[in-house]
CSV table of C-alpha atoms in Angstrom, one decimal:
chain,number,residue,atom,x,y,z
A,25,MET,CA,-164.1,-48.3,61.6
A,26,SER,CA,-167.3,-50.1,60.9
A,27,ALA,CA,-169.2,-47.9,63.4
A,28,TYR,CA,-167.8,-44.8,61.8
A,29,ILE,CA,-168.9,-45.9,58.3
A,30,LEU,CA,-172.3,-46.7,59.7
A,31,ARG,CA,-172.7,-43.2,61.2
A,32,ARG,CA,-171.6,-41.7,57.9
A,33,LEU,CA,-174.1,-43.8,56.0
A,34,LEU,CA,-176.9,-42.8,58.3
A,35,LEU,CA,-176.0,-39.1,57.9
A,36,VAL,CA,-176.5,-39.5,54.1
A,37,ILE,CA,-180.2,-39.7,54.7
A,38,PRO,CA,-180.9,-36.3,56.4
A,39,THR,CA,-178.3,-34.6,54.3
A,40,LEU,CA,-179.8,-35.8,51.0
A,41,PHE,CA,-183.3,-35.0,52.4
A,42,GLY,CA,-182.2,-31.4,53.2
A,43,VAL,CA,-180.6,-30.9,49.8
A,44,MET,CA,-183.8,-32.1,48.0
A,45,LEU,CA,-186.1,-30.0,50.3
A,46,ILE,CA,-184.1,-26.8,49.8
A,47,ASN,CA,-184.0,-27.2,46.0
A,48,PHE,CA,-187.7,-28.2,45.9
A,49,ALA,CA,-188.7,-25.1,47.9
A,50,LEU,CA,-186.6,-22.8,45.7
A,51,VAL,CA,-188.2,-24.1,42.5
A,52,GLN,CA,-191.6,-23.1,43.8
A,53,PHE,CA,-190.6,-19.5,43.6
A,54,VAL,CA,-189.1,-19.7,40.1
A,55,PRO,CA,-191.4,-18.1,37.5
A,56,GLY,CA,-192.6,-20.4,34.8
A,57,GLY,CA,-193.3,-24.1,35.0
A,58,PRO,CA,-193.9,-27.1,32.8
A,59,VAL,CA,-197.6,-26.0,32.2
A,60,GLU,CA,-196.5,-22.6,31.1
A,61,GLN,CA,-193.9,-24.1,28.8
A,62,VAL,CA,-196.6,-26.1,27.0
A,63,LEU,CA,-198.9,-23.1,26.9
A,64,ALA,CA,-196.2,-20.8,25.6
A,65,GLN,CA,-195.4,-23.3,22.8
A,66,LEU,CA,-199.1,-23.6,21.9
A,67,GLU,CA,-199.5,-19.9,21.8
A,68,GLY,CA,-196.5,-19.6,19.5
A,69,GLU,CA,-194.5,-17.6,22.0
A,70,GLY,CA,-191.6,-20.1,21.6
A,71,ASP,CA,-190.4,-19.7,25.2
A,72,VAL,CA,-192.1,-19.3,28.6
A,73,LEU,CA,-190.1,-16.2,29.4
A,74,ALA,CA,-192.1,-14.3,26.7
A,75,GLY,CA,-195.0,-14.5,29.0
A,76,PHE,CA,-193.3,-12.3,31.6
A,77,THR,CA,-192.3,-9.5,29.2
A,78,GLY,CA,-195.6,-7.7,29.7
A,79,ASN,CA,-198.5,-6.8,27.4
A,80,ASP,CA,-200.4,-3.6,27.0
A,81,ASP,CA,-203.7,-5.2,25.9
A,82,PRO,CA,-206.3,-5.2,28.7
A,83,ILE,CA,-207.5,-8.6,30.1
A,84,ASP,CA,-211.1,-8.9,31.2
A,85,ALA,CA,-211.5,-10.0,34.8
A,86,GLY,CA,-213.3,-13.2,33.6
A,87,GLN,CA,-210.4,-14.2,31.5
A,88,GLU,CA,-207.7,-13.9,34.1
A,89,SER,CA,-205.5,-16.9,34.7
A,90,GLU,CA,-202.3,-17.6,36.7
A,91,TYR,CA,-200.7,-18.7,33.4
A,92,ALA,CA,-199.5,-16.0,31.2
A,93,GLY,CA,-199.8,-18.1,28.0
A,94,SER,CA,-203.3,-19.4,28.7
A,95,ARG,CA,-205.3,-16.7,26.9
A,96,GLY,CA,-207.7,-18.3,24.4
A,97,LEU,CA,-207.2,-21.8,25.7
A,98,PRO,CA,-210.0,-23.6,27.7
A,99,GLN,CA,-209.5,-23.8,31.4
A,100,GLU,CA,-210.3,-27.5,31.3
A,101,TYR,CA,-207.3,-28.1,29.1
A,102,ILE,CA,-205.1,-26.2,31.6
A,103,ASP,CA,-206.5,-28.2,34.5
A,104,GLU,CA,-205.8,-31.5,32.6
A,105,LEU,CA,-202.2,-30.4,32.1
A,106,GLU,CA,-201.8,-29.7,35.8
A,107,ARG,CA,-203.2,-33.2,36.6
A,108,GLU,CA,-200.9,-34.8,34.0
A,109,PHE,CA,-197.8,-33.1,35.5
A,110,GLY,CA,-199.0,-33.7,39.1
A,111,LEU,CA,-199.2,-30.0,39.8
A,112,ASP,CA,-202.8,-30.1,41.0
A,113,LYS,CA,-201.6,-31.2,44.5
A,114,PRO,CA,-200.2,-28.9,47.2
A,115,PRO,CA,-196.4,-28.5,47.2
A,116,PHE,CA,-195.8,-30.5,50.5
A,117,GLU,CA,-197.8,-33.4,49.2
A,118,ARG,CA,-195.9,-33.4,45.9
A,119,PHE,CA,-192.6,-33.4,47.8
A,120,VAL,CA,-193.6,-36.3,50.0
A,121,LEU,CA,-194.8,-38.3,47.0
A,122,MET,CA,-191.6,-37.5,45.1
A,123,MET,CA,-189.3,-38.6,48.0
A,124,GLY,CA,-191.3,-41.8,48.5
A,125,ASN,CA,-190.9,-42.7,44.8
A,126,TYR,CA,-187.1,-41.9,45.0
A,127,LEU,CA,-186.7,-44.2,48.0
A,128,ARG,CA,-188.1,-46.9,45.8
A,129,LEU,CA,-185.7,-45.8,43.0
A,130,ASP,CA,-188.7,-44.7,40.9
A,131,PHE,CA,-187.6,-41.4,39.3
A,132,GLY,CA,-190.5,-41.1,36.9
A,133,GLU,CA,-190.5,-40.0,33.3
A,134,SER,CA,-189.5,-36.8,31.6
A,135,TYR,CA,-192.3,-34.3,31.0
A,136,PHE,CA,-191.1,-33.5,27.5
A,137,ARG,CA,-189.3,-36.6,26.4
A,138,ASP,CA,-191.0,-40.0,26.0
A,139,ILE,CA,-188.4,-41.7,28.2
A,140,SER,CA,-187.8,-42.5,31.9
A,141,VAL,CA,-185.4,-40.4,33.8
A,142,VAL,CA,-183.2,-43.4,34.5
A,143,ASP,CA,-182.9,-44.3,30.8
A,144,LEU,CA,-182.3,-40.7,29.9
A,145,VAL,CA,-179.4,-40.4,32.4
A,146,LEU,CA,-177.9,-43.7,31.3
A,147,GLU,CA,-178.1,-42.5,27.7
A,148,LYS,CA,-176.1,-39.4,28.5
A,149,MET,CA,-173.8,-41.0,31.1
A,150,PRO,CA,-171.0,-42.2,28.7
A,151,VAL,CA,-170.1,-38.7,27.6
A,152,SER,CA,-169.8,-37.4,31.2
A,153,ILE,CA,-168.0,-40.5,32.4
A,154,SER,CA,-165.5,-40.0,29.5
A,155,LEU,CA,-164.9,-36.4,30.4
A,156,GLY,CA,-164.7,-36.9,34.1
A,157,LEU,CA,-162.7,-40.0,34.2
A,158,TRP,CA,-160.0,-39.1,31.7
A,159,SER,CA,-159.8,-35.5,32.9
A,160,VAL,CA,-159.2,-36.6,36.6
A,161,LEU,CA,-156.7,-39.3,35.5
A,162,LEU,CA,-154.8,-36.8,33.3
A,163,ILE,CA,-154.7,-34.2,36.2
A,164,TYR,CA,-153.4,-36.7,38.7
A,165,LEU,CA,-150.9,-38.3,36.3
A,166,VAL,CA,-149.4,-34.9,35.5
A,167,SER,CA,-149.8,-33.0,38.8
A,168,ILE,CA,-148.5,-35.5,41.3
A,169,PRO,CA,-145.1,-36.2,39.6
A,170,LEU,CA,-144.8,-32.5,38.8
A,171,GLY,CA,-145.6,-31.5,42.4
A,172,ILE,CA,-143.0,-34.0,43.7
A,173,LYS,CA,-140.4,-32.7,41.3
A,174,LYS,CA,-141.1,-29.1,42.3
A,175,ALA,CA,-140.8,-30.0,46.0
A,176,VAL,CA,-137.4,-31.6,45.3
A,177,LYS,CA,-136.2,-28.6,43.2
A,178,ASP,CA,-137.9,-25.9,45.4
A,179,GLY,CA,-136.5,-22.5,44.6
A,180,THR,CA,-134.8,-23.5,41.3
A,181,PRO,CA,-135.6,-22.0,37.9
A,182,PHE,CA,-137.5,-25.3,37.1
A,183,ASP,CA,-139.8,-24.6,40.1
A,184,THR,CA,-140.3,-20.9,39.0
A,185,TRP,CA,-141.2,-21.4,35.4
A,186,THR,CA,-143.4,-24.5,36.0
A,187,SER,CA,-145.3,-22.4,38.7
A,188,GLY,CA,-145.8,-19.7,36.2
A,189,ALA,CA,-147.1,-22.1,33.5
A,190,ILE,CA,-149.7,-23.8,35.7
A,191,ILE,CA,-150.9,-20.5,37.2
A,192,ILE,CA,-151.5,-19.2,33.7
A,193,GLY,CA,-153.3,-22.4,32.9
A,194,TYR,CA,-155.4,-21.9,36.0
A,195,ALA,CA,-156.3,-18.3,35.1
A,196,ILE,CA,-157.5,-19.2,31.6
A,197,PRO,CA,-161.2,-20.0,31.6
A,198,GLY,CA,-161.9,-23.6,30.3
A,199,PHE,CA,-164.3,-22.4,27.6
A,200,LEU,CA,-161.8,-19.9,26.3
A,201,PHE,CA,-159.0,-22.6,26.2
A,202,ALA,CA,-161.5,-24.9,24.4
A,203,VAL,CA,-162.1,-22.3,21.7
A,204,LEU,CA,-158.4,-21.9,21.3
A,205,LEU,CA,-158.0,-25.6,20.9
A,206,ILE,CA,-160.7,-25.6,18.3
A,207,VAL,CA,-159.2,-22.7,16.3
A,208,LEU,CA,-155.7,-24.3,16.4
A,209,PHE,CA,-156.3,-28.0,16.0
A,210,ALA,CA,-159.9,-28.7,14.9
A,211,GLY,CA,-160.1,-26.9,11.6
A,212,GLY,CA,-161.0,-23.5,13.1
A,213,SER,CA,-158.3,-21.5,11.3
A,214,TYR,CA,-155.1,-23.6,11.3
A,215,TRP,CA,-154.8,-27.4,11.5
A,216,GLN,CA,-157.5,-30.1,11.1
A,217,ILE,CA,-155.9,-32.6,13.4
A,218,PHE,CA,-158.7,-33.6,15.7
A,219,PRO,CA,-162.5,-33.9,15.0
A,220,LEU,CA,-164.9,-31.3,16.3
A,221,ARG,CA,-168.1,-33.2,17.0
A,222,GLY,CA,-169.1,-36.2,19.1
A,223,LEU,CA,-167.2,-39.1,20.7
A,224,THR,CA,-167.0,-41.4,17.7
A,225,SER,CA,-166.9,-41.2,13.9
A,226,ASP,CA,-169.9,-42.0,11.8
A,227,ASN,CA,-168.4,-45.3,10.6
A,228,TRP,CA,-167.4,-46.4,14.2
A,229,GLU,CA,-169.6,-49.5,14.0
A,230,ASP,CA,-167.7,-50.8,11.0
A,231,MET,CA,-164.3,-50.4,12.6
A,232,GLY,CA,-162.2,-53.1,14.2
A,233,ALA,CA,-161.5,-53.2,18.0
A,234,LEU,CA,-158.2,-51.3,17.9
A,235,ALA,CA,-159.5,-48.8,15.4
A,236,LYS,CA,-162.5,-48.1,17.7
A,237,VAL,CA,-160.2,-47.4,20.6
A,238,GLY,CA,-158.1,-45.1,18.5
A,239,ASP,CA,-161.1,-43.3,17.2
A,240,TYR,CA,-162.5,-42.8,20.7
A,241,PHE,CA,-159.3,-41.2,22.0
A,242,TRP,CA,-159.0,-39.2,18.9
A,243,HIS,CA,-162.4,-37.6,19.6
A,244,ILE,CA,-162.0,-37.2,23.3
A,245,THR,CA,-158.5,-35.6,23.3
A,246,LEU,CA,-159.4,-31.9,23.0
A,247,PRO,CA,-162.5,-32.0,25.3
A,248,VAL,CA,-160.4,-33.7,28.0
A,249,ILE,CA,-157.5,-31.2,27.7
A,250,ALA,CA,-160.0,-28.3,27.9
A,251,SER,CA,-161.6,-29.8,31.0
A,252,SER,CA,-158.3,-30.4,32.7
A,253,ILE,CA,-156.4,-27.2,32.1
A,254,SER,CA,-157.6,-25.4,35.3
A,255,GLY,CA,-157.2,-28.5,37.5
A,256,PHE,CA,-153.4,-28.8,37.3
A,257,ALA,CA,-152.5,-25.8,39.4
A,258,THR,CA,-154.4,-26.7,42.6
A,259,LEU,CA,-153.3,-30.3,42.7
A,260,THR,CA,-149.7,-29.6,41.7
A,261,LEU,CA,-149.2,-26.9,44.4
A,262,LEU,CA,-151.0,-29.0,46.9
A,263,THR,CA,-148.7,-31.9,46.2
A,264,LYS,CA,-145.6,-29.7,46.3
A,265,ASN,CA,-146.5,-28.1,49.6
A,266,SER,CA,-147.4,-31.4,51.2
A,267,PHE,CA,-144.1,-33.0,50.2
A,268,LEU,CA,-142.1,-29.9,51.3
A,269,ASP,CA,-143.8,-30.1,54.7
A,270,GLU,CA,-142.8,-33.8,55.1
A,271,ILE,CA,-139.3,-33.4,53.6
A,272,ASN,CA,-138.3,-31.0,56.4
A,273,LYS,CA,-139.4,-33.4,59.2
A,274,GLN,CA,-136.9,-35.2,61.4
A,275,TYR,CA,-137.6,-38.7,60.2
A,276,VAL,CA,-136.7,-37.8,56.7
A,277,ILE,CA,-133.4,-36.2,57.8
A,278,THR,CA,-132.7,-39.4,59.8
A,279,ALA,CA,-133.5,-41.6,56.8
A,280,LYS,CA,-131.1,-39.6,54.6
A,281,ALA,CA,-128.4,-39.8,57.4
A,282,LYS,CA,-128.6,-43.6,57.2
A,283,GLY,CA,-127.6,-43.5,53.6
A,284,LEU,CA,-130.9,-44.1,51.9
A,285,SER,CA,-131.2,-42.8,48.4
A,286,GLU,CA,-133.4,-39.8,47.7
A,287,ARG,CA,-135.8,-41.9,45.7
A,288,LYS,CA,-136.2,-44.4,48.6
A,289,VAL,CA,-136.8,-41.6,51.0
A,290,LEU,CA,-139.4,-39.9,48.8
A,291,TYR,CA,-141.4,-42.9,47.8
A,292,GLY,CA,-140.7,-45.2,50.8
A,293,HIS,CA,-141.2,-42.7,53.6
A,294,VAL,CA,-142.5,-39.4,52.5
A,295,PHE,CA,-145.0,-40.5,49.9
A,296,ARG,CA,-147.5,-42.2,52.2
A,297,ASN,CA,-147.7,-39.2,54.6
A,298,ALA,CA,-147.7,-36.5,52.0
A,299,MET,CA,-150.4,-38.1,49.8
A,300,LEU,CA,-153.0,-38.0,52.5
A,301,ILE,CA,-154.0,-34.4,51.9
A,302,VAL,CA,-153.8,-35.0,48.1
A,303,ILE,CA,-156.3,-37.9,48.4
A,304,SER,CA,-158.7,-35.8,50.4
A,305,GLY,CA,-159.2,-33.5,47.4
A,306,PHE,CA,-160.1,-36.4,45.0
A,307,PRO,CA,-163.9,-36.4,45.6
A,308,ALA,CA,-164.3,-32.6,45.1
A,309,LEU,CA,-162.2,-32.7,41.9
A,310,PHE,CA,-163.9,-35.7,40.5
A,311,ILE,CA,-167.5,-34.5,41.3
A,312,GLY,CA,-166.7,-31.0,40.1
A,313,ILE,CA,-165.5,-32.2,36.6
A,314,PHE,CA,-168.0,-35.1,36.4
A,315,PHE,CA,-171.1,-33.0,37.1
A,316,GLY,CA,-170.4,-29.4,37.1
A,317,ALA,CA,-167.7,-28.3,34.6
A,318,SER,CA,-168.9,-30.1,31.4
A,319,LEU,CA,-171.8,-27.9,30.2
A,320,ILE,CA,-169.7,-25.4,28.1
A,321,ILE,CA,-167.2,-28.1,27.0
A,322,GLU,CA,-170.1,-30.4,25.9
A,323,THR,CA,-171.7,-27.5,24.0
A,324,LEU,CA,-168.5,-26.4,22.2
A,325,PHE,CA,-167.6,-30.0,21.2
A,326,SER,CA,-171.2,-31.0,20.4
A,327,LEU,CA,-171.2,-33.7,23.1
A,328,ASP,CA,-174.6,-34.8,24.5
A,329,GLY,CA,-173.9,-35.4,28.2
A,330,LEU,CA,-175.2,-34.8,31.6
A,331,GLY,CA,-174.2,-31.1,31.6
A,332,ARG,CA,-176.4,-30.3,28.7
A,333,LEU,CA,-179.2,-32.5,30.0
A,334,GLY,CA,-179.3,-30.6,33.3
A,335,PHE,CA,-179.2,-27.2,31.5
A,336,GLU,CA,-182.0,-28.1,29.1
A,337,ALA,CA,-184.1,-29.6,31.9
A,338,ALA,CA,-183.8,-26.4,33.9
A,339,LEU,CA,-184.8,-24.3,30.9
A,340,GLU,CA,-187.8,-26.6,30.1
A,341,ARG,CA,-188.8,-26.9,33.8
A,342,ASP,CA,-188.6,-30.7,33.4
A,343,TYR,CA,-189.0,-31.3,37.1
A,344,PRO,CA,-188.6,-35.2,37.0
A,345,VAL,CA,-185.2,-34.8,35.3
A,346,ILE,CA,-184.1,-31.9,37.5
A,347,PHE,CA,-184.9,-33.6,40.8
A,348,GLY,CA,-184.2,-37.1,39.7
A,349,THR,CA,-180.7,-36.2,38.6
A,350,LEU,CA,-180.2,-34.0,41.7
A,351,PHE,CA,-181.1,-36.9,44.0
A,352,ALA,CA,-178.9,-39.4,42.1
A,353,PHE,CA,-175.9,-37.1,41.9
A,354,GLY,CA,-176.2,-35.9,45.5
A,355,LEU,CA,-176.2,-39.5,46.6
A,356,VAL,CA,-173.2,-40.3,44.5
A,357,GLY,CA,-171.3,-37.2,45.9
A,358,LEU,CA,-172.0,-38.2,49.5
A,359,VAL,CA,-170.9,-41.8,48.9
A,360,VAL,CA,-167.7,-40.6,47.2
A,361,GLY,CA,-167.0,-38.6,50.4
A,362,ILE,CA,-167.2,-41.8,52.4
A,363,VAL,CA,-165.0,-43.6,49.9
A,364,SER,CA,-162.4,-40.8,50.4
A,365,ASP,CA,-162.2,-41.5,54.1
A,366,LEU,CA,-161.7,-45.2,53.4
A,367,MET,CA,-158.9,-44.2,51.0
A,368,TYR,CA,-157.2,-42.4,53.9
A,369,VAL,CA,-157.1,-45.7,55.9
A,370,LEU,CA,-155.9,-47.6,52.8
A,371,VAL,CA,-153.0,-45.2,52.3
A,372,ASP,CA,-152.1,-45.1,56.0
A,373,PRO,CA,-153.5,-47.9,58.2
A,374,ARG,CA,-152.4,-46.0,61.3
A,375,ILE,CA,-155.4,-43.7,60.8
A,376,ASP,CA,-158.4,-44.7,63.0
A,377,PHE,CA,-161.5,-42.5,62.7
A,378,GLU,CA,-163.0,-44.1,65.8
A,379,ARG,CA,-160.4,-42.4,68.0
A,380,ARG,CA,-161.5,-38.9,67.0
A,381,GLY,CA,-162.6,-36.9,70.0
């Protein structure tokens, strides 16, 4: 097992390098950059995209510049901006320097915020951890027992109507369900039961310990439900099908013939084998909610997390934030994949990855 883990850890390096290289190359072809962002703001255009809308006024040959917003600004100032952002070097040299810094865990500073990338990510991390952790926990706590119950009652009315309910939930977009929750329960048009903004109340610092816990869960309830709604169907049906496949095997029939109760058969014999395929989906579910599915939810509920940070960094062409977070999140995703394999062995010690042909 140790040799397998070592191989997987060694594969992290070229995989992460490839991810960074592809994304770095793609960014070189995207119009607009940090320099153009600064120039657009100085010229009063407000956004770099305004520089690509075209202009009928002729430009003298001596005034031409690669930056659309540079008209009227001295070239020396533009050159200084390029040096400040490190864009005066060739792309290959910039990529090598960037990866060298990342290997030393030096992610640099944001172009447009006076703060290091690490501090910026740590500042936004609590929101994303809250959404990701509680959403995944809620999905697993509901889907696994429901999937087992559906497998036991396969073909009954209970199985039919629960399947319909979770499929409807899967079909509803998360942002639309979030809007519905706001309208119904956050003072939109009906009840003012839950707050609409932030993770804590304004007077959170003055509360006692239990009051702080209650206030936190009061604020996080609606965002977590909105983030989780589409995750129930996949895991529930996966659990059901996995248990159905095991229930029909000979060892289960033999266990029942020996007089074991249904509960002992399910949780003493079937559970370990059936849960293997469920555990394999954990990394994708966790990473998807933690990093990918929170932008709209964060925006609707006024939460300042990693989803909004990545979106704003992409709009501003804040390259240190874009590539720093991509490197860190890519590394986390690859490590979580290895942890998933270790969980296989933890659930069923009979599994030995070293024996794979």
